[in-house]
Coordinates of C-alpha atoms and ligand atoms in Angstrom, one line a residue:
M747 CA 54.5 9.8 -28.1
S748 CA 52.2 9.1 -31.5
E749 CA 55.2 8.2 -33.3
P750 CA 56.1 4.8 -31.4
Q751 CA 52.4 3.5 -31.5
V752 CA 52.5 4.2 -35.3
S753 CA 55.1 2.0 -35.7
L754 CA 54.3 -0.4 -32.9
V755 CA 50.7 -0.7 -35.1
K756 CA 53.3 -1.2 -38.2
K757 CA 55.0 -3.8 -36.9
M758 CA 51.5 -5.4 -36.1
W759 CA 50.2 -5.6 -39.2
V760 CA 53.4 -6.7 -40.5
F761 CA 53.8 -9.7 -37.9
L762 CA 50.2 -10.5 -38.9
F763 CA 50.3 -10.7 -42.6
L764 CA 53.6 -12.7 -42.5
L765 CA 51.5 -14.9 -39.7
C766 CA 48.8 -15.0 -42.4
V767 CA 51.3 -15.5 -45.5
Y768 CA 52.6 -19.1 -43.0
T769 CA 49.5 -19.9 -42.7
F770 CA 48.4 -20.0 -46.0
C771 CA 51.6 -21.1 -47.5
S772 CA 51.9 -24.4 -44.5
A773 CA 47.9 -25.3 -45.3
D774 CA 49.2 -25.0 -49.1
Q775 CA 52.0 -27.1 -48.3
Y776 CA 49.4 -29.7 -46.9
R777 CA 47.4 -29.6 -50.2
Q778 CA 50.5 -30.5 -52.4
R779 CA 51.9 -32.8 -50.4
A780 CA 48.2 -34.6 -50.2
E781 CA 48.1 -34.1 -53.9
K782 CA 51.8 -35.9 -54.7
L783 CA 50.6 -39.1 -52.2
M784 CA 47.8 -39.5 -53.9
K785 CA 48.9 -39.7 -57.0
E786 CA 51.8 -42.2 -55.8
T787 CA 49.3 -44.4 -54.3
P788 CA 45.5 -44.9 -54.9
L789 CA 42.5 -43.4 -53.0
I790 CA 40.3 -46.6 -52.8
D791 CA 37.3 -45.9 -51.2
G792 CA 34.7 -48.4 -49.8
H793 CA 31.4 -47.2 -50.7
N794 CA 29.8 -44.9 -52.9
D795 CA 26.0 -45.3 -54.1
L796 CA 26.1 -43.4 -57.6
P797 CA 24.5 -46.6 -59.3
W798 CA 21.5 -46.1 -56.5
Q799 CA 21.2 -42.8 -57.6
L800 CA 21.2 -44.0 -61.1
L801 CA 18.5 -46.5 -60.4
L802 CA 16.2 -43.7 -58.9
R803 CA 16.8 -40.7 -61.6
Y804 CA 17.3 -42.6 -64.8
H805 CA 16.0 -46.0 -64.3
N806 CA 19.6 -46.9 -64.9
Q807 CA 19.0 -45.4 -68.8
L808 CA 22.8 -44.0 -69.2
S809 CA 21.8 -43.1 -72.6
K810 CA 19.6 -40.6 -70.9
V811 CA 22.2 -39.4 -68.3
D812 CA 25.9 -37.8 -69.0
L813 CA 28.0 -39.1 -65.9
N814 CA 30.6 -35.6 -67.2
K815 CA 27.6 -33.0 -66.6
L816 CA 25.6 -34.9 -64.1
N817 CA 24.5 -32.2 -61.4
E818 CA 22.6 -33.4 -58.5
T819 CA 24.6 -36.1 -57.0
Q820 CA 27.5 -36.1 -54.9
T821 CA 29.5 -37.8 -57.9
N822 CA 30.2 -37.1 -61.4
I823 CA 33.5 -38.1 -63.4
P824 CA 34.7 -34.0 -63.1
K825 CA 34.2 -34.6 -59.5
L826 CA 36.4 -37.7 -59.0
R827 CA 39.0 -36.6 -61.1
T828 CA 39.5 -33.3 -59.1
G829 CA 38.9 -35.5 -55.4
L830 CA 41.9 -37.9 -57.3
V831 CA 40.1 -41.1 -56.6
G832 CA 41.9 -44.1 -58.1
G833 CA 39.9 -46.9 -56.8
Q834 CA 35.9 -47.3 -56.4
F835 CA 33.7 -49.7 -54.6
W836 CA 30.3 -49.0 -56.7
S837 CA 27.4 -50.4 -54.7
A838 CA 25.1 -53.4 -55.7
Y839 CA 22.6 -51.9 -53.4
T840 CA 18.7 -53.1 -53.4
P841 CA 16.8 -52.1 -50.1
C842 CA 15.7 -54.3 -47.4
D843 CA 12.0 -54.2 -48.6
T844 CA 13.1 -56.1 -51.8
Q845 CA 14.3 -59.2 -49.5
Y846 CA 12.2 -62.6 -50.4
K847 CA 10.9 -60.5 -53.5
D848 CA 12.7 -59.5 -56.5
A849 CA 16.1 -58.4 -54.6
V850 CA 18.4 -60.9 -57.0
R851 CA 17.2 -59.5 -60.1
Q852 CA 17.4 -55.4 -58.6
T853 CA 21.0 -56.5 -57.9
L854 CA 22.1 -58.1 -61.1
E855 CA 20.7 -54.6 -62.4
Q856 CA 22.9 -52.9 -60.1
I857 CA 26.1 -54.9 -61.0
D858 CA 25.0 -54.7 -64.6
V859 CA 24.8 -50.4 -64.3
I860 CA 28.4 -50.6 -63.1
H861 CA 29.4 -52.5 -65.9
R862 CA 28.0 -50.4 -68.2
M863 CA 29.6 -47.1 -66.5
C864 CA 32.4 -49.4 -67.3
Q865 CA 31.7 -49.8 -70.9
I866 CA 30.4 -46.3 -71.8
Y867 CA 32.9 -44.5 -70.3
P868 CA 36.3 -46.3 -70.6
E869 CA 38.3 -43.2 -70.6
T870 CA 37.4 -42.9 -67.2
F871 CA 36.4 -46.3 -65.2
Q872 CA 38.2 -49.5 -66.0
C873 CA 36.2 -52.3 -64.0
V874 CA 38.8 -54.3 -62.0
S875 CA 38.4 -57.4 -59.7
S876 CA 41.8 -58.1 -58.4
T877 CA 44.7 -56.2 -56.7
K878 CA 47.1 -56.7 -59.8
E879 CA 43.9 -55.5 -61.9
I880 CA 43.5 -52.4 -59.4
N881 CA 47.6 -51.3 -59.7
E882 CA 47.2 -51.6 -63.4
S883 CA 44.0 -49.4 -64.1
F884 CA 46.0 -46.7 -61.2
K885 CA 48.9 -46.8 -63.8
N886 CA 46.6 -46.0 -66.8
G887 CA 45.2 -42.8 -65.1
K888 CA 41.6 -45.0 -64.8
V889 CA 39.1 -45.4 -61.8
A890 CA 39.6 -48.6 -60.7
S891 CA 35.7 -49.7 -60.3
L892 CA 35.1 -52.7 -58.3
I893 CA 31.6 -53.9 -57.1
G894 CA 30.4 -54.2 -53.9
V895 CA 27.0 -56.0 -53.1
E896 CA 25.1 -54.1 -49.5
G897 CA 23.6 -56.6 -48.5
G898 CA 22.9 -60.4 -47.8
H899 CA 19.3 -60.6 -48.6
S900 CA 21.0 -60.1 -52.1
I901 CA 21.7 -63.8 -52.7
D902 CA 18.1 -64.9 -51.4
S903 CA 20.0 -67.0 -49.0
N904 CA 21.4 -68.8 -51.9
M905 CA 25.3 -70.2 -52.4
A906 CA 24.8 -70.3 -56.4
T907 CA 23.4 -67.0 -56.5
L908 CA 26.8 -66.0 -54.3
R909 CA 29.0 -68.0 -56.6
L910 CA 27.6 -66.3 -59.9
F911 CA 28.2 -62.9 -58.4
Y912 CA 31.6 -63.5 -57.9
Q913 CA 31.6 -64.7 -61.7
L914 CA 30.0 -61.0 -62.4
G915 CA 33.2 -59.3 -60.6
V916 CA 31.3 -58.9 -57.0
R917 CA 34.6 -58.7 -54.6
Y918 CA 32.6 -58.0 -51.5
M919 CA 29.3 -58.8 -49.8
T920 CA 28.4 -56.5 -46.8
L921 CA 26.7 -59.3 -44.5
T922 CA 23.1 -57.1 -43.9
H923 CA 22.2 -54.1 -45.0
S924 CA 19.5 -52.5 -42.2
C925 CA 17.4 -56.1 -41.7
N926 CA 18.2 -59.2 -40.8
T927 CA 18.6 -62.4 -43.6
P928 CA 17.7 -65.7 -42.7
W929 CA 21.2 -66.1 -41.5
A930 CA 23.0 -63.1 -40.0
D931 CA 21.7 -60.5 -38.0
N932 CA 22.1 -56.5 -38.1
W933 CA 22.3 -53.8 -36.7
L934 CA 19.3 -53.0 -35.6
V935 CA 19.1 -55.8 -33.8
D936 CA 21.5 -53.7 -31.2
T937 CA 19.8 -50.5 -31.6
G938 CA 16.1 -52.9 -29.8
D939 CA 14.4 -51.8 -33.4
D940 CA 14.9 -55.3 -34.9
S941 CA 14.6 -58.8 -33.1
V942 CA 17.5 -61.1 -32.2
Q943 CA 17.1 -64.1 -35.3
S944 CA 20.4 -66.2 -35.8
N945 CA 21.9 -64.3 -32.6
G946 CA 24.6 -63.6 -35.1
L947 CA 25.5 -66.0 -37.5
S948 CA 23.3 -69.1 -38.1
T949 CA 24.9 -72.4 -39.0
Y950 CA 24.4 -71.7 -42.6
G951 CA 25.5 -68.2 -42.4
K952 CA 29.0 -69.6 -41.2
K953 CA 28.9 -71.6 -44.4
I954 CA 28.4 -68.5 -46.0
I955 CA 31.5 -67.1 -44.3
H956 CA 33.6 -70.0 -45.9
E957 CA 32.7 -70.0 -49.3
M958 CA 33.1 -66.3 -49.5
N959 CA 36.8 -67.3 -48.5
R960 CA 36.8 -69.9 -50.6
L961 CA 35.7 -67.9 -53.4
G962 CA 37.9 -64.8 -52.3
I963 CA 34.7 -62.5 -52.1
I964 CA 36.0 -59.7 -48.8
I965 CA 33.5 -60.1 -46.1
D966 CA 32.2 -56.4 -45.5
L967 CA 30.9 -55.8 -42.0
A968 CA 29.2 -52.7 -42.2
H969 CA 25.4 -52.5 -41.3
T970 CA 26.0 -56.2 -39.4
S971 CA 25.0 -56.8 -35.5
M972 CA 28.1 -56.9 -32.7
K973 CA 27.1 -60.4 -32.2
T974 CA 27.8 -60.9 -36.3
M975 CA 31.0 -59.2 -35.9
N976 CA 32.4 -60.9 -33.5
D977 CA 31.0 -64.4 -35.1
V978 CA 32.6 -63.5 -38.1
L979 CA 35.9 -62.1 -36.7
Q980 CA 36.4 -65.5 -35.0
I981 CA 36.0 -68.1 -38.0
S982 CA 36.9 -66.0 -40.8
K983 CA 39.9 -67.1 -42.6
A984 CA 40.7 -63.7 -44.2
P985 CA 40.6 -60.4 -42.9
V986 CA 37.5 -58.2 -43.1
I987 CA 36.4 -55.0 -43.9
F988 CA 34.0 -52.2 -42.7
S989 CA 33.0 -50.5 -46.1
H990 CA 31.5 -47.6 -44.8
S991 CA 31.8 -47.0 -40.9
S992 CA 32.9 -45.1 -38.3
A993 CA 34.0 -44.7 -34.6
Y994 CA 31.2 -45.3 -32.0
A995 CA 33.6 -44.0 -29.3
L996 CA 33.4 -40.8 -31.1
C997 CA 29.6 -41.2 -31.9
N998 CA 27.2 -43.8 -30.5
S999 CA 25.6 -45.0 -33.5
R1000 CA 25.3 -48.9 -34.0
R1001 CA 26.2 -48.0 -37.5
N1002 CA 29.5 -47.6 -35.8
V1003 CA 32.7 -50.0 -34.9
P1004 CA 33.2 -49.8 -31.1
D1005 CA 37.0 -49.9 -29.6
E1006 CA 36.9 -53.9 -28.8
I1007 CA 36.0 -54.6 -32.0
L1008 CA 38.6 -52.1 -33.6
K1009 CA 41.5 -54.2 -31.5
T1010 CA 40.2 -57.6 -33.2
V1011 CA 39.5 -56.4 -36.6
S1012 CA 43.2 -54.9 -36.4
E1013 CA 44.5 -58.3 -34.6
K1014 CA 43.2 -60.3 -37.7
G1015 CA 44.4 -58.0 -40.1
G1016 CA 41.3 -56.2 -40.9
I1017 CA 40.0 -52.5 -41.7
V1018 CA 37.6 -49.9 -40.9
M1019 CA 37.0 -47.6 -43.8
V1020 CA 36.0 -44.1 -42.4
N1021 CA 31.8 -42.9 -43.3
F1022 CA 31.6 -39.2 -43.8
Y1023 CA 27.6 -39.4 -43.1
N1024 CA 27.4 -36.3 -40.5
Y1025 CA 24.6 -38.7 -38.2
Y1026 CA 27.7 -41.7 -38.1
V1027 CA 30.6 -38.4 -37.5
T1028 CA 29.2 -36.3 -35.1
C1029 CA 25.7 -37.7 -34.1
K1030 CA 23.9 -34.3 -35.3
P1031 CA 22.8 -33.3 -38.8
T1032 CA 26.0 -30.9 -39.0
A1033 CA 29.4 -31.9 -39.2
K1034 CA 33.3 -30.6 -40.6
L1035 CA 35.9 -32.2 -42.2
S1036 CA 38.0 -31.8 -39.0
D1037 CA 35.4 -34.2 -37.0
V1038 CA 35.8 -36.6 -39.8
A1039 CA 39.7 -36.1 -39.2
D1040 CA 39.0 -37.3 -35.5
H1041 CA 37.5 -40.5 -36.5
F1042 CA 40.5 -41.1 -38.6
D1043 CA 43.0 -40.5 -35.7
H1044 CA 40.9 -42.3 -33.5
I1045 CA 40.5 -45.7 -35.1
K1046 CA 44.5 -44.9 -35.4
K1047 CA 45.0 -44.5 -32.0
I1048 CA 43.0 -47.7 -30.8
A1049 CA 43.8 -50.1 -34.1
G1050 CA 47.0 -48.5 -35.7
Y1051 CA 47.6 -47.1 -39.1
Q1052 CA 46.9 -50.6 -40.8
S1053 CA 43.4 -50.7 -39.7
V1054 CA 42.1 -47.8 -41.2
G1055 CA 40.4 -46.4 -44.9
F1056 CA 38.2 -44.5 -46.5
G1057 CA 34.3 -45.4 -46.8
G1058 CA 32.3 -41.9 -47.8
D1059 CA 29.2 -43.3 -48.6
Y1060 CA 28.7 -40.6 -51.4
D1061 CA 25.4 -40.4 -52.7
G1062 CA 23.9 -42.8 -50.3
V1063 CA 23.7 -40.2 -47.4
S1064 CA 22.0 -37.0 -47.4
R1065 CA 24.3 -34.8 -44.9
L1066 CA 28.0 -34.6 -45.4
P1067 CA 30.3 -32.2 -43.5
E1068 CA 30.8 -28.7 -44.1
G1069 CA 34.2 -29.0 -46.8
L1070 CA 33.7 -32.3 -47.9
E1071 CA 30.4 -32.0 -49.5
D1072 CA 31.2 -34.3 -52.8
V1073 CA 33.8 -36.5 -53.9
S1074 CA 36.1 -33.5 -55.4
F1075 CA 37.1 -33.0 -51.5
Y1076 CA 38.9 -36.1 -50.7
P1077 CA 42.7 -34.3 -50.8
D1078 CA 41.5 -31.6 -48.3
L1079 CA 40.7 -34.5 -45.9
V1080 CA 44.4 -36.3 -46.5
A1081 CA 46.1 -32.6 -46.0
E1082 CA 43.8 -32.5 -42.8
L1083 CA 45.6 -35.8 -41.6
L1084 CA 49.4 -34.8 -43.0
K1085 CA 48.2 -31.2 -40.9
R1086 CA 47.8 -33.5 -37.8
N1087 CA 51.5 -35.2 -38.5
W1088 CA 50.5 -38.5 -40.3
T1089 CA 53.1 -39.4 -41.3
D1090 CA 53.6 -40.5 -45.5
K1091 CA 53.8 -44.1 -44.7
D1092 CA 50.4 -43.5 -42.4
V1093 CA 48.3 -41.7 -45.0
K1094 CA 49.4 -43.9 -48.0
A1095 CA 48.5 -47.1 -46.0
A1096 CA 45.1 -45.5 -45.1
L1097 CA 44.7 -43.9 -48.6
G1098 CA 44.8 -47.6 -50.4
G1099 CA 47.7 -49.8 -48.8
N1100 CA 45.8 -51.4 -46.2
F1101 CA 43.1 -52.2 -48.3
L1102 CA 45.4 -53.9 -51.3
R1103 CA 47.3 -55.8 -48.2
V1104 CA 43.4 -57.1 -47.0
F1105 CA 42.2 -58.0 -50.5
E1106 CA 45.6 -59.4 -51.2
Q1107 CA 45.4 -61.6 -48.3
V1108 CA 41.6 -62.4 -49.7
E1109 CA 43.3 -63.7 -52.7
Q1110 CA 45.3 -66.0 -51.0
V1111 CA 43.5 -67.5 -48.9
K1112 CA 40.8 -68.1 -51.9
S1113 CA 41.1 -71.8 -52.8
N1114 CA 39.7 -73.9 -55.8
S1115 CA 38.3 -76.8 -53.5
S1116 CA 35.1 -77.4 -54.5
G1117 CA 32.8 -75.7 -52.6
D1118 CA 29.8 -76.1 -49.9
D1119 CA 26.7 -77.2 -52.1
E1120 CA 24.5 -77.8 -49.3
P1121 CA 21.4 -75.7 -49.6
I1122 CA 19.8 -73.5 -46.5
P1123 CA 17.1 -75.8 -44.3
Y1124 CA 13.8 -75.1 -46.2
D1125 CA 12.1 -74.2 -42.8
E1126 CA 14.5 -71.5 -42.7
V1127 CA 13.3 -69.9 -45.6
Q1128 CA 10.0 -70.9 -46.2
N1129 CA 7.6 -67.9 -47.4
E1130 CA 4.9 -67.9 -50.1
C1131 CA 7.5 -66.3 -52.9
R1132 CA 9.7 -69.5 -52.8
T1133 CA 9.3 -73.0 -54.5
A1134 CA 10.7 -76.1 -52.8
Y1135 CA 12.0 -77.8 -55.6
G1136 CA 15.3 -80.2 -55.1
Y1137 CA 14.0 -80.4 -51.4
Q1138 CA 13.2 -83.9 -51.2
N1139 CA 11.2 -84.0 -48.0
Q1140 CA 9.2 -81.0 -48.8
K1141 CA 5.8 -81.3 -50.8
N1142 CA 7.3 -80.1 -53.9
S1143 CA 6.5 -76.0 -52.9
G1144 CA 4.4 -73.5 -51.1
T1145 CA 1.9 -73.5 -53.4
P1146 CA -0.8 -74.9 -51.8
L1147 CA -0.5 -72.6 -49.1
V1148 CA -0.9 -70.0 -51.0
L1149 CA -3.9 -71.3 -52.7
F1150 CA -5.5 -72.5 -50.1
P1151 CA -7.3 -68.8 -49.6
T1152 CA -8.7 -69.0 -52.6
V1153 CA -9.8 -72.3 -52.9
V1154 CA -11.7 -71.7 -50.0
T1155 CA -13.2 -68.5 -51.3
L1156 CA -14.2 -70.2 -54.2
A1157 CA -15.8 -72.9 -52.1
Y1158 CA -17.8 -70.4 -50.3
L1159 CA -18.9 -68.7 -53.4
V1160 CA -20.2 -71.9 -55.4
Y1161 CA -21.5 -72.9 -52.2
Y1162 CA -23.6 -69.6 -51.8
T1163 CA -24.5 -69.2 -55.5
L1164 CA -25.8 -72.8 -55.3
V1165 CA -27.8 -72.2 -52.3
Ligands
NAG1188 C1 22.5 -29.2 -63.9 O1 22.4 -29.5 -65.1 C2 20.6 -29.5 -65.7 C3 21.1 -30.5 -66.7 O2 22.4 -30.6 -67.8 C4 20.8 -28.0 -66.0 O3 19.6 -27.9 -66.7 C5 21.3 -27.0 -64.9 O4 21.2 -25.9 -64.7 C6 22.5 -27.5 -64.2 N1 22.6 -26.9 -62.9 C7 23.6 -26.3 -62.4 C8 23.1 -25.9 -60.6 O5 24.5 -26.2 -62.7
NAG1189 C1 49.8 -53.2 -56.1 O1 50.4 -52.0 -55.8 C2 51.0 -51.6 -54.2 C3 51.9 -50.7 -53.7 O2 52.9 -50.1 -55.3 C4 52.2 -52.6 -54.0 O3 52.4 -53.2 -52.8 C5 51.4 -54.4 -54.6 O4 52.2 -55.4 -54.4 C6 50.9 -54.5 -55.8 N1 50.1 -55.7 -55.6 C7 50.3 -56.1 -57.0 C8 49.4 -57.7 -56.9 O5 50.8 -55.9 -58.0
NAG1190 C1 52.9 -32.4 -34.7 O1 54.1 -32.2 -34.2 C2 55.1 -31.5 -34.2 C3 56.4 -31.3 -33.6 O2 56.8 -32.6 -33.1 C4 54.3 -30.5 -32.6 O3 54.7 -29.1 -32.5 C5 52.6 -30.5 -32.9 O4 52.4 -30.1 -31.3 C6 52.4 -31.7 -33.4 N1 50.8 -31.8 -34.0 C7 50.1 -32.2 -33.7 C8 48.2 -32.1 -33.9 O5 50.1 -33.3 -33.0
NAG1191 C1 43.2 -77.1 -57.8 O1 44.5 -76.5 -58.6 C2 45.2 -77.6 -58.4 C3 46.3 -76.8 -58.9 O2 46.4 -75.4 -59.5 C4 44.7 -78.6 -59.4 O3 46.1 -79.5 -59.0 C5 43.3 -79.2 -58.8 O4 43.3 -80.5 -59.8 C6 42.5 -78.3 -58.8 N1 41.2 -79.3 -57.9 C7 40.1 -78.7 -58.5 C8 39.1 -78.9 -57.6 O5 39.8 -78.0 -59.7
ZN1192 ZN1 25.3 -48.7 -46.3

């Protein structure tokens, strides 16, 4: 009686062992295939906030930090290398409370710190500003480093500032962060936390889109309201990106992209670069790597493999999925996509092919025609920190308004002192 049982148990153990070996080996196969693909095609991620961490932690003093050793952040040089990151849009971000204050200067500081990352770590970062340079940098084994300005408030409603940002290497601008600008509405309008101001793009907002097309700056619709997304998709001559947004159908945060917009983005040749932030992935404090892969699958299903990319939002968010805690984990996500039957072609497109296609089209739309030089109407930007020089029909500046309370107080004091 006992003999056959033992042999059955033995057989079961052998079976289980073989199953484990098979599972392990095939998992390893996916990982190896992922790494091979990532060595052939650059992974170009749409959004990383390391520069913001450098400001918060070191006031951008790169002399006080070694990016090889930095360990409190989700990004450092060894992690980028393990993660096989081929290209990264570093975010030149300044929060909305700088709007109408020192937003332009703060943005310049963030652009500067990105330039200095490339200068101080030339063996790792190569600052680039075209598709041709991305390809060269990848061939040289460097992390192609691009600059994205996150939030239209950074240009202070001014085309000259936009043009000079281009000169400084900026290649995308997110039209809004989480606040309206005088010319475009942000996503909080859709949650009811902010009020409608331009109802999408204002007339001046449309001029900014034309100017971005003319300059060759990619339009980023992450953080914008649905109406802004639709307005842009209707008028932009070049395809757009969502640099760090996920699928609304899987997690109904207004930071994510609804299916009908996914379809339009796809028709217009644009891409949605998936954000890994737990609250945009599962709408909960926790998430897993496979939940992120679900967003890739969904966008692929609705918009096609030509419309998806990576936009991790590392160092811009506090909670990341289990298995994707820092930038070293990208290959695991790629392996998961392969496990889900993504073809090599699909994966290469998502890694960098799709983004390079969008950027090439943006470069083609670009023209050297003389740009739009009409300023925004003064009444759309009037505030006490803005002077009116150049506006012919304005009484020079806001100064009298600012001085008014002072004058009244002084008069009052003088009156009482005298009386
Ligand atoms: C992180 O780096 C600091 C400074 O180099 C070091 O003191 C600390 O022990 C490190 N922490 C970990 C967890 O490695
Ligand atoms: C960059 O490389 C990709 C993939 O190899 C290729 O399709 C594309 O034409 C290249 N672009 C430029 C401008 O060299
Ligand atoms: C992948 O394809 C294989 C073979 O066609 C199939 O058996 C398997 O169920 C598919 N897996 C998924 C996750 O779609
Ligand atoms: C634009 O470029 C074309 C040829 O590349 C040139 O003929 C034309 O003068 C340029 N126009 C301006 C405004 O620079
Ligand atoms: Zn963001």
